[in-house]
Amino acid sequence: MIRRSRLRRRLDRRPGGVPAAVPFLVLMSLVLVLGPAGCSDAKDGRAEPRKTVPAKKPNIVFVLTDDLSWNLVAHMPQVRDMQARGLTFDNFFVADSLCCTSRSTILTGKYPHNTGVRTNFPPDGGYEVFKAHGGEQSAFGAGLQKAGYRTAFLGKYLNGYQPGDTQGGATPYVPPGWSEWYVTGNGYPEYNYNLNENGRLVRYGQAPQDYLTDVLSGKANDFVQRAADARQPFFMEVATFAPHGPFVPAPRHAAVLPGVRAPRSPSFNEPDVRDKPSWLRSHPRLRKPGLRAIDNGFRDRARMVQAVDEMIARLRQTLAAKGLDRDTYLVFGSDNGFHMGEHRLAGGKMTAFDTDIRVPYVVVGPGVQAGRRTGALVQNTDLAPTFLDLAGAPVPPATDGRSLVPFLRGTEPAGWRNVALIEHVKPRPTAEDPDRQDSAPGAPPTYNALRLRDALYVEYQDGEREFYDLVRDPHQLANQGGRLPPDRQRQLSALLYALTHCSGAGCASAGRTR
């Protein structure tokens, strides 16, 4: 094991011979960037094809945060600037509001019922289950490599992954599809962790420069700088542990935002939960100590994302300085949302409420119009096919999602879904689960749900149901599950059954109401 006490010394280490992005091509016109063009030569009256410059493959930088909810974006000026300069997906939903299930879906483009990953740990989920179901082979990294990309993965991979595990080899294991690998297992405290750095286990301690988000920022910046000197397009995912609990901000941010507290939406500490399902009806109203803990937690979460925002600023500056910004898509998002006080719930996720399933996603890059927003229902199943599509790589037939590239170019694809699927299996409580605060008896039981433009419908394993009219009740306060007309309930149940049993291209048709 290698001990490195200073960030500067770690960042000065340069792996040799790492190709990355093609230098920026100065093209005659935007038409040539978007595709082949022809012209007519008047010398002999015959039309002759003009020799065209093939479109350059773009670079892609994906910043994936952990448990970052929409109400934290107000404290992230870089993300807000991305919104002003790019495209915001206002209705981006995760297929399950839980770390490992969501990240497995992101990597493969498949719903949890097809990845086999339903929880954070075996036997229902975790890294071992992902690997056993062929997740590493079907993850988008391998497809990008085949398309000529240099790929890098930094930060958090999947729950249960151990950076020192050799998987029977001589050195720590690096999954297929990744040219560079800087990944840890337990980075939640932000200090005292090991990183698998391209097959070498490196120990980081508790010095200020060992703060994990900052270490990832340095390595990401280093990768981009080296990529600028090579002739190969690149994909880089930087997956932070921030702002996941235990809510440890960087030392320089420990005292900022002193007056911030958790937003008080109409659902905060909901006055009347008698109409809610039994798992939620039993929750008493939050009292002063609980409210104080929620405010303190939210404040530290807002402090944590300052380092993430600074990382984004640094990456954008480096891309611009190296002339890569006009050839690079920068994608910002979260693996799931997080509730803090809504519906009388303290801190956690896993519910079908919008606080947990609706997450921020913003994209800037070539051809993306500034300040655009779309209300189309998109999901984390759509990320893998989007990355492959941008790279000009084939999308595997088993992919459940669809490419978002048409949205980046200002159009909505024909036949786009108008129903998003949410599916969740209640985890077994275990001391090793970083989300165990949500695994207590008061957490929701196993359920499947539909999120439509104007409604939320939930079927629990125990037979209870929820239905919210989001036009009249956007904060999901009045459960009408027991008052649905029989025909409407049958329609929703049939739609839910079709989606929870779909695969591949069949999910596109299953995701549209008749």
PDB file of C-alpha atoms in Angstrom, residues 19 66 105 197 239 256 284 287 314 321 369 400 413 504:
ATOM      1  CA  PRO A  19      -4.114   9.590 -25.478  1.00  0.00           C
ATOM      2  CA  ASP A  66     -24.778  11.263  -4.602  1.00  0.00           C
ATOM      3  CA  THR A 105     -29.233   1.538 -14.294  1.00  0.00           C
ATOM      4  CA  GLU A 197      -5.529   4.022  -8.928  1.00  0.00           C
ATOM      5  CA  ALA A 239     -18.817  10.290  -9.296  1.00  0.00           C
ATOM      6  CA  VAL A 256     -20.287  29.132   5.222  1.00  0.00           C
ATOM      7  CA  PRO A 284     -45.629  11.546  14.212  1.00  0.00           C
ATOM      8  CA  ARG A 287     -40.675  18.233  16.877  1.00  0.00           C
ATOM      9  CA  ARG A 314     -12.250  24.119 -12.438  1.00  0.00           C
ATOM     10  CA  ALA A 321      -8.116  26.961 -21.623  1.00  0.00           C
ATOM     11  CA  GLN A 369     -29.057  25.995 -27.025  1.00  0.00           C
ATOM     12  CA  ASP A 400     -34.350  -0.175 -21.983  1.00  0.00           C
ATOM     13  CA  PRO A 413     -38.102  12.301 -30.485  1.00  0.00           C
ATOM     14  CA  GLY A 504     -35.204  -3.491 -24.621  1.00  0.00           C
TER      15      GLY A 504
END
